[in-house]
N, CA, C and O of each residue as an XYZ file, in Angstrom:
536
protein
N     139.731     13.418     94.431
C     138.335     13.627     94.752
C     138.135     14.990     95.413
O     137.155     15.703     95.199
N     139.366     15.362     96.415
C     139.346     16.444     96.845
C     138.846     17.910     96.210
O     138.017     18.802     96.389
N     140.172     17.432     95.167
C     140.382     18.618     94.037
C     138.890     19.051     93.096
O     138.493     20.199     92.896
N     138.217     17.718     92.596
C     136.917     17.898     92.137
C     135.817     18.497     93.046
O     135.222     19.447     92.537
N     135.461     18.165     94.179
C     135.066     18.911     94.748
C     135.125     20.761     94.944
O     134.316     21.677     94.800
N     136.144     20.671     95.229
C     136.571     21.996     95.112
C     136.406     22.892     94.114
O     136.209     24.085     94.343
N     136.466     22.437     93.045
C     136.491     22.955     91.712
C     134.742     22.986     91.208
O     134.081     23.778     90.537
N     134.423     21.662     91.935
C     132.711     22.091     91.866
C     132.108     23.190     92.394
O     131.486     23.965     91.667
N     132.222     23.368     93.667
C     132.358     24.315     94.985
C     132.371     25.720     94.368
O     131.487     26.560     94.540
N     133.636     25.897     93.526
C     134.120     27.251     93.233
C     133.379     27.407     92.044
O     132.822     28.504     92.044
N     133.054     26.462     90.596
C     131.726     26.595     89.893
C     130.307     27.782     90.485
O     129.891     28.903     90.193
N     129.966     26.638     91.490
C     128.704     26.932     91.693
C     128.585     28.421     92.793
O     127.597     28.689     93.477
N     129.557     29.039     92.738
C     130.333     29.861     93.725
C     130.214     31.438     93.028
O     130.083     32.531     93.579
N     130.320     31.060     91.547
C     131.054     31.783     90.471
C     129.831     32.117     89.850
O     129.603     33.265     89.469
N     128.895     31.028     89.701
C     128.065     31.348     88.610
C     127.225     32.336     88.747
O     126.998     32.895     87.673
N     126.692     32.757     89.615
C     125.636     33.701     90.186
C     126.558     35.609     89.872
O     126.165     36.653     89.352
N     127.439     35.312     90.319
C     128.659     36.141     89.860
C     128.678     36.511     87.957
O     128.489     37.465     87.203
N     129.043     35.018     87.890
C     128.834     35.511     85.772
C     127.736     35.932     85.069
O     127.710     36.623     84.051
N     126.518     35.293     85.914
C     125.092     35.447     85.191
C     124.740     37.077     85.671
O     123.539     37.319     85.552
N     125.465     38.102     86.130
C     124.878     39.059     86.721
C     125.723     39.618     85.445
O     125.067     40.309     84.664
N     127.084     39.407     85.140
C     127.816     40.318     83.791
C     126.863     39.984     82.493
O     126.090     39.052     82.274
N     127.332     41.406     81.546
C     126.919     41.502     80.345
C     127.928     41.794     79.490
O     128.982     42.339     79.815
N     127.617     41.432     78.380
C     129.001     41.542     77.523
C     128.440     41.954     76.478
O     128.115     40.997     75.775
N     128.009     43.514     75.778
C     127.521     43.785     74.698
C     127.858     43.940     73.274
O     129.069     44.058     73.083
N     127.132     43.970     72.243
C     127.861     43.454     71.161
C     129.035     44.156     71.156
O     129.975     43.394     70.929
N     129.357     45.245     71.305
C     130.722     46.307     71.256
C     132.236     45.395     72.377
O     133.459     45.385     72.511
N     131.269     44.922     72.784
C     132.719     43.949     73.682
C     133.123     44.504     75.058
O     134.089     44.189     75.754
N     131.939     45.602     75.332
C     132.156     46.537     76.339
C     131.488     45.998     77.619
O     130.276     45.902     77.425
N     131.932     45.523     79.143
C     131.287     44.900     80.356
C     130.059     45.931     80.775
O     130.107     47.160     80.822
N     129.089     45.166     81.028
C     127.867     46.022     81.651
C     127.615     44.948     83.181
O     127.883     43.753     83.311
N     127.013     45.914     84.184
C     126.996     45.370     85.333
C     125.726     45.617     86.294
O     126.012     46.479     87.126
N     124.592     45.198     86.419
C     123.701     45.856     86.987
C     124.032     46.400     88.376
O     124.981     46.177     89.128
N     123.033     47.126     88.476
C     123.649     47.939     89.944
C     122.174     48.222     90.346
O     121.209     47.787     89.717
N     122.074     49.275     91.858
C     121.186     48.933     92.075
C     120.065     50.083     91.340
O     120.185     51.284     91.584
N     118.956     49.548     90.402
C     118.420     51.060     90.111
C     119.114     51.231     88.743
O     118.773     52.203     88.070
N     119.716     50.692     88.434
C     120.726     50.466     86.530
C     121.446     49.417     86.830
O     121.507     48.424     87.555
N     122.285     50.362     85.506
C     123.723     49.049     85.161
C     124.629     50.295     84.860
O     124.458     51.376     84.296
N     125.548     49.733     85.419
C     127.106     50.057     84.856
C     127.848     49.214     83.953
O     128.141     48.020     84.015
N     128.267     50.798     82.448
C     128.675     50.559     81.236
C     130.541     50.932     82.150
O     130.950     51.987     82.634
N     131.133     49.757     82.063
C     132.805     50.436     82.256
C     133.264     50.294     81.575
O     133.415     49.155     81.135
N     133.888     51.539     80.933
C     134.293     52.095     80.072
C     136.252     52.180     80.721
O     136.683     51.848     81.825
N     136.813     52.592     79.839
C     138.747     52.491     79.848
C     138.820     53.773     79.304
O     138.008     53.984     78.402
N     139.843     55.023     79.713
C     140.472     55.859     78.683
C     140.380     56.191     77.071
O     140.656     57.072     76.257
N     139.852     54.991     77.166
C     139.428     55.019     75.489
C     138.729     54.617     74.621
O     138.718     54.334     73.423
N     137.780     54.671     76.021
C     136.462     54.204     75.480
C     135.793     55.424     74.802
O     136.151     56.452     75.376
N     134.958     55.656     73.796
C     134.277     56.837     73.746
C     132.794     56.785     73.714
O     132.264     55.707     73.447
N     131.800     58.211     74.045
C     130.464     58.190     74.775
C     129.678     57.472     73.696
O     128.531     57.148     74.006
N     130.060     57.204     72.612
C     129.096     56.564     71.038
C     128.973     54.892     72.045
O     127.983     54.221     72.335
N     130.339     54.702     72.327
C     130.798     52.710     72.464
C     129.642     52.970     74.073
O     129.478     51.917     74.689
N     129.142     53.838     74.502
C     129.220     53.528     76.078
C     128.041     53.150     76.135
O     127.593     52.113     76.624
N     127.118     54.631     75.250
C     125.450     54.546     74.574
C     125.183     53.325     73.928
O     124.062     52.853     73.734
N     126.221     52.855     73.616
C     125.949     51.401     72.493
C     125.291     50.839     73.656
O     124.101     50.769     73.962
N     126.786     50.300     74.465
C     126.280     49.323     75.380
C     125.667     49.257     76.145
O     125.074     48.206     76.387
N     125.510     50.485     76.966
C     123.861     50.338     77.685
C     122.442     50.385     76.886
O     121.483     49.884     77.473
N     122.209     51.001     75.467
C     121.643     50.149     75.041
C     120.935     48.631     74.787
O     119.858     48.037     74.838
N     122.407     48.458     74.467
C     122.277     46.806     73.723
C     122.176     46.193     75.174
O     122.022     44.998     74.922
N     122.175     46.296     76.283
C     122.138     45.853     77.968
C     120.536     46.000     78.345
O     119.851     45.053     78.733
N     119.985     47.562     78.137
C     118.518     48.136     77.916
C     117.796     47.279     77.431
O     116.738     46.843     77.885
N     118.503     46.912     76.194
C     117.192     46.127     75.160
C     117.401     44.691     75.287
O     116.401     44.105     74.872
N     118.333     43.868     75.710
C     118.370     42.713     75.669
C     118.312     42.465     77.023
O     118.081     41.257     77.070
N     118.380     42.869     78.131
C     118.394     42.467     79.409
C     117.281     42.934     80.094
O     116.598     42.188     80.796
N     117.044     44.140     79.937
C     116.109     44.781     80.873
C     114.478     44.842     80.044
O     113.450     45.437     80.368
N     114.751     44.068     79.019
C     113.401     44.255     77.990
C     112.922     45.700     77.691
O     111.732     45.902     77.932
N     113.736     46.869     77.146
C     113.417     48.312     77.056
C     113.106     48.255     75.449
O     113.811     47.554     74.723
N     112.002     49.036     74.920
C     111.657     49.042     73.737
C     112.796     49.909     73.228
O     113.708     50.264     73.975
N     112.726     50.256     71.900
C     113.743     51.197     70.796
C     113.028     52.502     71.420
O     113.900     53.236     71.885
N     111.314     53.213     71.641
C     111.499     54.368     72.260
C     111.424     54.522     73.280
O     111.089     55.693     73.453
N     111.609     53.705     74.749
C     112.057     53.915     76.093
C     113.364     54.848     75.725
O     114.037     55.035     74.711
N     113.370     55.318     77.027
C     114.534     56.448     77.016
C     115.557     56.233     78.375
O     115.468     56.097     79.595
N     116.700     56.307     77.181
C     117.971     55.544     78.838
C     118.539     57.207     79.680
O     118.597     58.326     79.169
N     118.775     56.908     80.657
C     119.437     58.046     81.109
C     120.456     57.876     81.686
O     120.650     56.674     81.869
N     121.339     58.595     82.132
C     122.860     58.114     83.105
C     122.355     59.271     84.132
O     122.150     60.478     84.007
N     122.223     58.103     85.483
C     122.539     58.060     86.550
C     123.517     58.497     87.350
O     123.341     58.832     88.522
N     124.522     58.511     86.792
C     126.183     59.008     87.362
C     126.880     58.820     86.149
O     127.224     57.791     85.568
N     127.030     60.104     85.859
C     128.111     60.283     85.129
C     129.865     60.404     85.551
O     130.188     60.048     86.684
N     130.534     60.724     84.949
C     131.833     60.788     85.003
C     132.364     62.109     85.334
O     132.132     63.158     84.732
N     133.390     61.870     86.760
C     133.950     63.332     86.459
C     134.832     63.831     85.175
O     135.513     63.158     84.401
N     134.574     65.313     85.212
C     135.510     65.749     83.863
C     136.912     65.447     84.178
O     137.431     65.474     85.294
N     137.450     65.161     83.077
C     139.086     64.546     82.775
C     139.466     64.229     81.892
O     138.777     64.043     80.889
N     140.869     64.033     81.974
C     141.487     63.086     80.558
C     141.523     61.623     80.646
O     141.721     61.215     81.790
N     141.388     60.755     79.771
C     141.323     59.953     80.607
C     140.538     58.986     81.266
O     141.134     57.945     81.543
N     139.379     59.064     81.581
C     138.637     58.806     82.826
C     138.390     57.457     82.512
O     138.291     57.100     81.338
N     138.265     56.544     83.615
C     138.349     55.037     83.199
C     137.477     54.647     84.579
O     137.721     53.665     85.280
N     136.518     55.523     84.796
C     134.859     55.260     86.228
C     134.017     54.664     85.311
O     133.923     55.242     84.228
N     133.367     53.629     85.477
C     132.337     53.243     84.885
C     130.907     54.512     85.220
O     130.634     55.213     86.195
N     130.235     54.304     83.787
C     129.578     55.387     83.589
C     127.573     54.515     84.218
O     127.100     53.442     83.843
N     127.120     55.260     84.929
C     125.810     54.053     85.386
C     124.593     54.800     84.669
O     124.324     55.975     84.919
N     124.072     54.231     84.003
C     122.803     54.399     83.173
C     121.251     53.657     84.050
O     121.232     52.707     84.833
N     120.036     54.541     83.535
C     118.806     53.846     84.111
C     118.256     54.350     83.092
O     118.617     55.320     82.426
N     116.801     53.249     82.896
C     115.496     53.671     82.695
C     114.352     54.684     83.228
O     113.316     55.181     82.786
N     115.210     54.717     84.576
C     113.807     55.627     85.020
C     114.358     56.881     85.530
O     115.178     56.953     86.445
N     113.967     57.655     85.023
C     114.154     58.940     85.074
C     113.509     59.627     86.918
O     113.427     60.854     86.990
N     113.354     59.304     87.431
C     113.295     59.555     88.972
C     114.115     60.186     89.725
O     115.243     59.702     89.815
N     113.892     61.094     90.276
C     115.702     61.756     91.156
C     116.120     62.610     89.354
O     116.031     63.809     89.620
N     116.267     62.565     88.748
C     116.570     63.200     87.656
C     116.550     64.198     87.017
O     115.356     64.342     86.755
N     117.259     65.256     86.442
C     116.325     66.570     86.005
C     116.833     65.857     84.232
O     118.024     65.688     83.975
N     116.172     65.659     83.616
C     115.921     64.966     82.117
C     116.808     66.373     81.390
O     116.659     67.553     81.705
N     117.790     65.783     80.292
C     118.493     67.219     79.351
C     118.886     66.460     78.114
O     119.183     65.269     78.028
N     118.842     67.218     77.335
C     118.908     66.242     75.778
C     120.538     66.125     75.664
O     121.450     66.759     76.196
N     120.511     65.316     74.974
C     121.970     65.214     74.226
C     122.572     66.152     73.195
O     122.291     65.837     72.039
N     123.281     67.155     73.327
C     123.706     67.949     72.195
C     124.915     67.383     71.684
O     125.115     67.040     70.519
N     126.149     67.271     73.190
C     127.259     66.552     72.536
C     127.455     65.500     73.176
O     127.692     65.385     74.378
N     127.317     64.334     72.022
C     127.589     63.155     72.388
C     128.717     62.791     73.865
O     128.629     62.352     75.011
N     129.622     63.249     73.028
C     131.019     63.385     74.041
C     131.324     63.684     75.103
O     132.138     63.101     75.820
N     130.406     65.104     75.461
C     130.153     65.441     76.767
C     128.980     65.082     77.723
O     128.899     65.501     78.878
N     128.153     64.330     77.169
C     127.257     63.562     77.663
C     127.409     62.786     78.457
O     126.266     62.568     78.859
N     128.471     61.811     79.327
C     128.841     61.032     79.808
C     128.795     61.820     81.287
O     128.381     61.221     82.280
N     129.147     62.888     81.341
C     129.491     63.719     82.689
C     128.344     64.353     83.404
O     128.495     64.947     84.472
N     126.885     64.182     82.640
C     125.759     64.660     83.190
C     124.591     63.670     83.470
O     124.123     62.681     82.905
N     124.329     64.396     84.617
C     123.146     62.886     85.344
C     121.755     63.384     84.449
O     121.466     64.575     84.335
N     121.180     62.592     84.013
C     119.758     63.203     83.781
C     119.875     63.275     82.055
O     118.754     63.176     81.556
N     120.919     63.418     81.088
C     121.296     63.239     79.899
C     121.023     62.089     79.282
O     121.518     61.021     79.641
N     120.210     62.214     78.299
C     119.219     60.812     78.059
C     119.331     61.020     76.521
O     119.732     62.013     75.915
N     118.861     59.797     76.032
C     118.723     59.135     74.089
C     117.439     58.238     74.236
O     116.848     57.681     75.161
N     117.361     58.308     73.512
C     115.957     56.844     73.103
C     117.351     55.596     73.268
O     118.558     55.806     73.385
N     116.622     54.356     73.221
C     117.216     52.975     73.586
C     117.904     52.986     71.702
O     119.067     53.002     71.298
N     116.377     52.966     70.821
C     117.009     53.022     69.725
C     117.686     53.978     69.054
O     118.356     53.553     68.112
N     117.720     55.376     69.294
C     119.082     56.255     69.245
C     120.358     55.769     69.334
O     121.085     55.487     68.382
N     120.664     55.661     70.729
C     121.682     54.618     71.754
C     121.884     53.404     70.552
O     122.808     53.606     69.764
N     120.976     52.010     70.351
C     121.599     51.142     69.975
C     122.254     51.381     68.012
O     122.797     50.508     67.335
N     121.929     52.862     67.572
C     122.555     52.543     66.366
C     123.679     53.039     66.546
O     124.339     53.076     65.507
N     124.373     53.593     67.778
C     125.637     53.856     68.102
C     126.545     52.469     67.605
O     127.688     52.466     67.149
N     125.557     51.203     67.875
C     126.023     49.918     67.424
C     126.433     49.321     66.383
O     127.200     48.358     66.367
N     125.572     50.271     64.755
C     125.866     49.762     63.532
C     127.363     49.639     63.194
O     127.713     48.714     62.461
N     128.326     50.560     63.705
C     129.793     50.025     63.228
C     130.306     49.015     64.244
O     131.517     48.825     64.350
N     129.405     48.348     65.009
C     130.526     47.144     65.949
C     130.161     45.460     65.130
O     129.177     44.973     64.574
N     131.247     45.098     65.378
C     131.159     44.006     65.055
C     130.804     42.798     66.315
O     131.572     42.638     67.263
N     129.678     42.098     66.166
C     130.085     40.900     67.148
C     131.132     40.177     67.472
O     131.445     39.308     66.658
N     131.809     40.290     68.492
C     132.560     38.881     68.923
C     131.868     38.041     69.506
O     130.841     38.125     70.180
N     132.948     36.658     68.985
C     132.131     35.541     69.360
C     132.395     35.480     71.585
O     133.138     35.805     72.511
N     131.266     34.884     71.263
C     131.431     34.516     72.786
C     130.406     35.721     73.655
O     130.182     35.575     74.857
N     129.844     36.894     72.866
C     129.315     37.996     73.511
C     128.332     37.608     73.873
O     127.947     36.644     73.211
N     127.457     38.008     74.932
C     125.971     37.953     75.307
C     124.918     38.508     74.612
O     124.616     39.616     75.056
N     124.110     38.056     73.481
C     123.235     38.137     72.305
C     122.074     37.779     72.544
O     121.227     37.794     71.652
């Protein structure tokens, strides 16, 4: 009886915890924060998979149309490597707004923005896994 308890306990402990993660179709964790979400990204992740997923986070979580425009908040320092989650927003506030020329290097500048639907056709080559947040 103990043990059930406990295991209830740690449930209801947890859940508030899971319902805050996102899991976008790319398979990539998104995390709100305060003012965005953080896309964390691994060494090998690249800036196409990152745009996906704050996208697909944009449009399914935060209700952002295809031409709302996402921006990153904190980008990444330059490196090889780099495995900092990258934090994206909607609102351009605190921001100086700069287009995207290279995808790639886009990750490292605050204020570097896409349309939502730009961003989510970064998505057309991912496949769903099962179990993702849809």
């Amino acid at each position: 009886m103990r043990v059930l308890l406990l295991a209830a306990l740690a449930a209801l402990v947890a859940a508030p915890l899971a319902a805050q993660n996102f899991r976008a179709v790319n398979d990539i964790d998104v995390t709100p924060t305060s003012g965005g979400f953080a896309v964390q990204g691994d060494g090998g992740t690249g800036a196409r998979a990152m745009w996906c997923a704050a996208a697909d986070y944009a449009f399914k979580r935060a209700g952002a149309a295809g031409a709302d425009r996402l921006y990153i908040a904190e980008g990444r320092t330059p490196g090889i490597g780099q495995r900092a989650a990258v934090t994206f927003t909607l609102d351009p506030d605190g921001l100086t707004p700069s287009a995207v020329l290279v995808t790639g290097l886009s990750l490292r500048s605050a204020g570097a923005n896409l349309s939502v639907g730009h961003a989510r056709s970064f998505c057309s080559n991912t496949s769903p896994s099962a179990g993702g947040s849809r």
